[in-house]
Amino acid sequence: ASLRSLPADIGVTAGRLEVRSGGACVAVALPPGVSLAPSSCRGLRRLPGDGLHLRLRLRAAPGGAELVYNLRESLKPQKNYIFYCQSCGDVIVKERKFLRVLPLPSENWSALVEEWCCHPNPFARSTLHPQRDDCFLGDTFFLLNSGIESHKSKENSRVICKRCKTMLGETISSDTIKYYVTEVIIQPSEGSFSTIPRSQFIQSMVAQCLVELSSAKSTFRFTIKGDDGKIYILIWLLNSDTLLVESLGSSSSHSVFTLFGDIFMPNSGRVGTWNAVKVLYQPCIKSRNKELADAWENDFGVHPLKLPSETCLELLLILGLSTTSLPPSLRCMNSFQV
């Protein structure tokens, strides 16, 4: 809330916060189902350039909007699927039914086998490549057998959408294609394709990766790498149970995402709640934070996530715009951006 003149009267009720100053009144109404605990109000202060700050506890806050798309939950064996380019909606893979949908081990699984085996690694010459009716799920990608698909090509070549030329993945052998989860939407063949705004989709998929890995492996630091092998972002997951509330009069998020053609938050209305993850991050483009990036890359407690280089830049822009939507005093924590 902005304070243009003092003194000011602050009023807090279960469903409303009011600031009266100089005859004017600024009111913040909460969405249905969300209420405040007035007795929990503390830390009331005015910061130059920020306005009014105070801390309040939410009561009976509902679960916010679910993540817009969950690959692991939506992809099941014995069902027909169609694969679409997320950017333009072009069909990438026509009717496909899988007998097996299996998670892949972490990228360093082979090194771990060598540490635990008292004899030569029995898997040293074997590769985890899917058969015709398999789909293997990695952290940020899934593997398909190219089968009769028309874009079978040489190893380590980029797989490009024929319509919009977006990079969708890469070939990792003569019959195996890696698709990145940020570039492809998989939907049941009996359903119709529904578009998801680009920035919203990237946020959803990256947030899922961070939450799933932090839960499964107690890993909270991540390097975001491009397909060129470069580190673009360092991310430190702070918490995954944040509930964001956008109320009338809070419009900072609605003017910043014109580059993506969609608003910053999932809700299209001006009042809503949604789940979010709170992260600290450091950009690493143009050799920024190189020493820290090198240290993280050599740290076993840091998990690498690989995405197309173009998507890494999109994610960096999303993070930057998210930071600028915060009050100036809340945009940094130590040397990291929030």
PDB file of N, CA and C in Angstrom, residues 19 29 46 73 93 98 116 120 130 156-157 164 168 171 173 180 203 211 219-220 222 232 255 257 273 295 297 338:
ATOM      1  N   VAL A  19      -6.241   1.373   4.417  1.00  0.00           N
ATOM      2  CA  VAL A  19      -5.289   2.416   4.777  1.00  0.00           C
ATOM      3  C   VAL A  19      -5.949   3.757   4.488  1.00  0.00           C
ATOM      4  N   ALA A  29      -9.178  -5.989  -0.688  1.00  0.00           N
ATOM      5  CA  ALA A  29     -10.144  -7.038  -0.373  1.00  0.00           C
ATOM      6  C   ALA A  29      -9.561  -8.394  -0.731  1.00  0.00           C
ATOM      7  N   ARG A  46       6.830   1.764   7.557  1.00  0.00           N
ATOM      8  CA  ARG A  46       6.811   2.373   6.237  1.00  0.00           C
ATOM      9  C   ARG A  46       8.247   2.452   5.727  1.00  0.00           C
ATOM     10  N   GLU A  73       1.841 -37.428 -14.050  1.00  0.00           N
ATOM     11  CA  GLU A  73       0.513 -37.898 -13.675  1.00  0.00           C
ATOM     12  C   GLU A  73      -0.394 -38.105 -14.885  1.00  0.00           C
ATOM     13  N   VAL A  93       4.128 -35.928 -32.677  1.00  0.00           N
ATOM     14  CA  VAL A  93       4.011 -37.391 -32.764  1.00  0.00           C
ATOM     15  C   VAL A  93       2.529 -37.727 -32.785  1.00  0.00           C
ATOM     16  N   PHE A  98       1.764 -46.527 -25.166  1.00  0.00           N
ATOM     17  CA  PHE A  98       2.931 -47.098 -24.503  1.00  0.00           C
ATOM     18  C   PHE A  98       2.525 -48.286 -23.635  1.00  0.00           C
ATOM     19  N   TRP A 116      29.372 -48.784  -5.611  1.00  0.00           N
ATOM     20  CA  TRP A 116      28.739 -49.773  -4.748  1.00  0.00           C
ATOM     21  C   TRP A 116      29.041 -51.220  -5.145  1.00  0.00           C
ATOM     22  N   PRO A 120      33.375 -55.580 -11.497  1.00  0.00           N
ATOM     23  CA  PRO A 120      33.185 -54.624 -12.606  1.00  0.00           C
ATOM     24  C   PRO A 120      31.705 -54.319 -12.851  1.00  0.00           C
ATOM     25  N   PRO A 130      14.811 -46.589 -24.848  1.00  0.00           N
ATOM     26  CA  PRO A 130      13.452 -47.158 -24.891  1.00  0.00           C
ATOM     27  C   PRO A 130      13.222 -48.012 -26.132  1.00  0.00           C
ATOM     28  N   ASN A 156      22.907 -36.868 -31.738  1.00  0.00           N
ATOM     29  CA  ASN A 156      23.243 -35.536 -31.217  1.00  0.00           C
ATOM     30  C   ASN A 156      22.825 -34.396 -32.145  1.00  0.00           C
ATOM     31  N   SER A 157      21.800 -34.586 -32.922  1.00  0.00           N
ATOM     32  CA  SER A 157      21.273 -33.490 -33.737  1.00  0.00           C
ATOM     33  C   SER A 157      20.011 -32.945 -33.089  1.00  0.00           C
ATOM     34  N   CYS A 164       7.153 -23.958 -36.383  1.00  0.00           N
ATOM     35  CA  CYS A 164       7.657 -22.716 -35.773  1.00  0.00           C
ATOM     36  C   CYS A 164       9.164 -22.730 -35.546  1.00  0.00           C
ATOM     37  N   LEU A 168      12.766 -28.736 -29.979  1.00  0.00           N
ATOM     38  CA  LEU A 168      11.950 -29.590 -29.123  1.00  0.00           C
ATOM     39  C   LEU A 168      12.785 -30.580 -28.327  1.00  0.00           C
ATOM     40  N   THR A 171      18.312 -35.897 -30.853  1.00  0.00           N
ATOM     41  CA  THR A 171      18.470 -37.337 -31.026  1.00  0.00           C
ATOM     42  C   THR A 171      19.700 -37.775 -30.250  1.00  0.00           C
ATOM     43  N   SER A 173      20.523 -41.242 -30.141  1.00  0.00           N
ATOM     44  CA  SER A 173      21.023 -42.422 -30.860  1.00  0.00           C
ATOM     45  C   SER A 173      20.227 -42.522 -32.150  1.00  0.00           C
ATOM     46  N   TYR A 180      12.282 -32.335 -24.521  1.00  0.00           N
ATOM     47  CA  TYR A 180      12.301 -31.588 -23.262  1.00  0.00           C
ATOM     48  C   TYR A 180      10.867 -31.293 -22.811  1.00  0.00           C
ATOM     49  N   GLN A 203       6.970 -21.903 -16.181  1.00  0.00           N
ATOM     50  CA  GLN A 203       6.955 -21.816 -14.725  1.00  0.00           C
ATOM     51  C   GLN A 203       6.446 -23.113 -14.102  1.00  0.00           C
ATOM     52  N   VAL A 211      10.256 -29.031  -7.104  1.00  0.00           N
ATOM     53  CA  VAL A 211       9.539 -29.609  -5.965  1.00  0.00           C
ATOM     54  C   VAL A 211       9.764 -31.115  -5.884  1.00  0.00           C
ATOM     55  N   THR A 219      17.392 -32.243  -2.246  1.00  0.00           N
ATOM     56  CA  THR A 219      18.269 -31.346  -2.992  1.00  0.00           C
ATOM     57  C   THR A 219      17.559 -30.013  -3.159  1.00  0.00           C
ATOM     58  N   PHE A 220      18.236 -28.924  -2.803  1.00  0.00           N
ATOM     59  CA  PHE A 220      17.591 -27.617  -2.847  1.00  0.00           C
ATOM     60  C   PHE A 220      18.352 -26.608  -3.716  1.00  0.00           C
ATOM     61  N   PHE A 222      20.187 -25.943  -7.512  1.00  0.00           N
ATOM     62  CA  PHE A 222      20.115 -26.459  -8.872  1.00  0.00           C
ATOM     63  C   PHE A 222      20.880 -25.536  -9.819  1.00  0.00           C
ATOM     64  N   TYR A 232      23.295 -21.311 -17.106  1.00  0.00           N
ATOM     65  CA  TYR A 232      22.603 -20.041 -17.295  1.00  0.00           C
ATOM     66  C   TYR A 232      22.115 -19.436 -15.980  1.00  0.00           C
ATOM     67  N   SER A 255       1.178  -6.016 -16.235  1.00  0.00           N
ATOM     68  CA  SER A 255       1.704  -5.182 -17.305  1.00  0.00           C
ATOM     69  C   SER A 255       3.117  -5.579 -17.716  1.00  0.00           C
ATOM     70  N   PHE A 257       4.311  -8.758 -18.695  1.00  0.00           N
ATOM     71  CA  PHE A 257       4.590  -9.940 -19.491  1.00  0.00           C
ATOM     72  C   PHE A 257       4.174  -9.829 -20.945  1.00  0.00           C
ATOM     73  N   THR A 273      -5.986 -16.836  -5.835  1.00  0.00           N
ATOM     74  CA  THR A 273      -4.884 -17.425  -5.083  1.00  0.00           C
ATOM     75  C   THR A 273      -4.274 -18.535  -5.925  1.00  0.00           C
ATOM     76  N   ALA A 295      31.878 -23.446  -8.514  1.00  0.00           N
ATOM     77  CA  ALA A 295      31.811 -24.134  -7.228  1.00  0.00           C
ATOM     78  C   ALA A 295      30.569 -25.017  -7.141  1.00  0.00           C
ATOM     79  N   GLU A 297      28.958 -26.325  -9.680  1.00  0.00           N
ATOM     80  CA  GLU A 297      29.050 -27.419 -10.642  1.00  0.00           C
ATOM     81  C   GLU A 297      29.846 -28.595 -10.076  1.00  0.00           C
ATOM     82  N   VAL A 338      15.468 -12.636  -5.439  1.00  0.00           N
ATOM     83  CA  VAL A 338      14.319 -13.432  -4.977  1.00  0.00           C
ATOM     84  C   VAL A 338      13.274 -13.516  -6.084  1.00  0.00           C
TER      85      VAL A 338
END
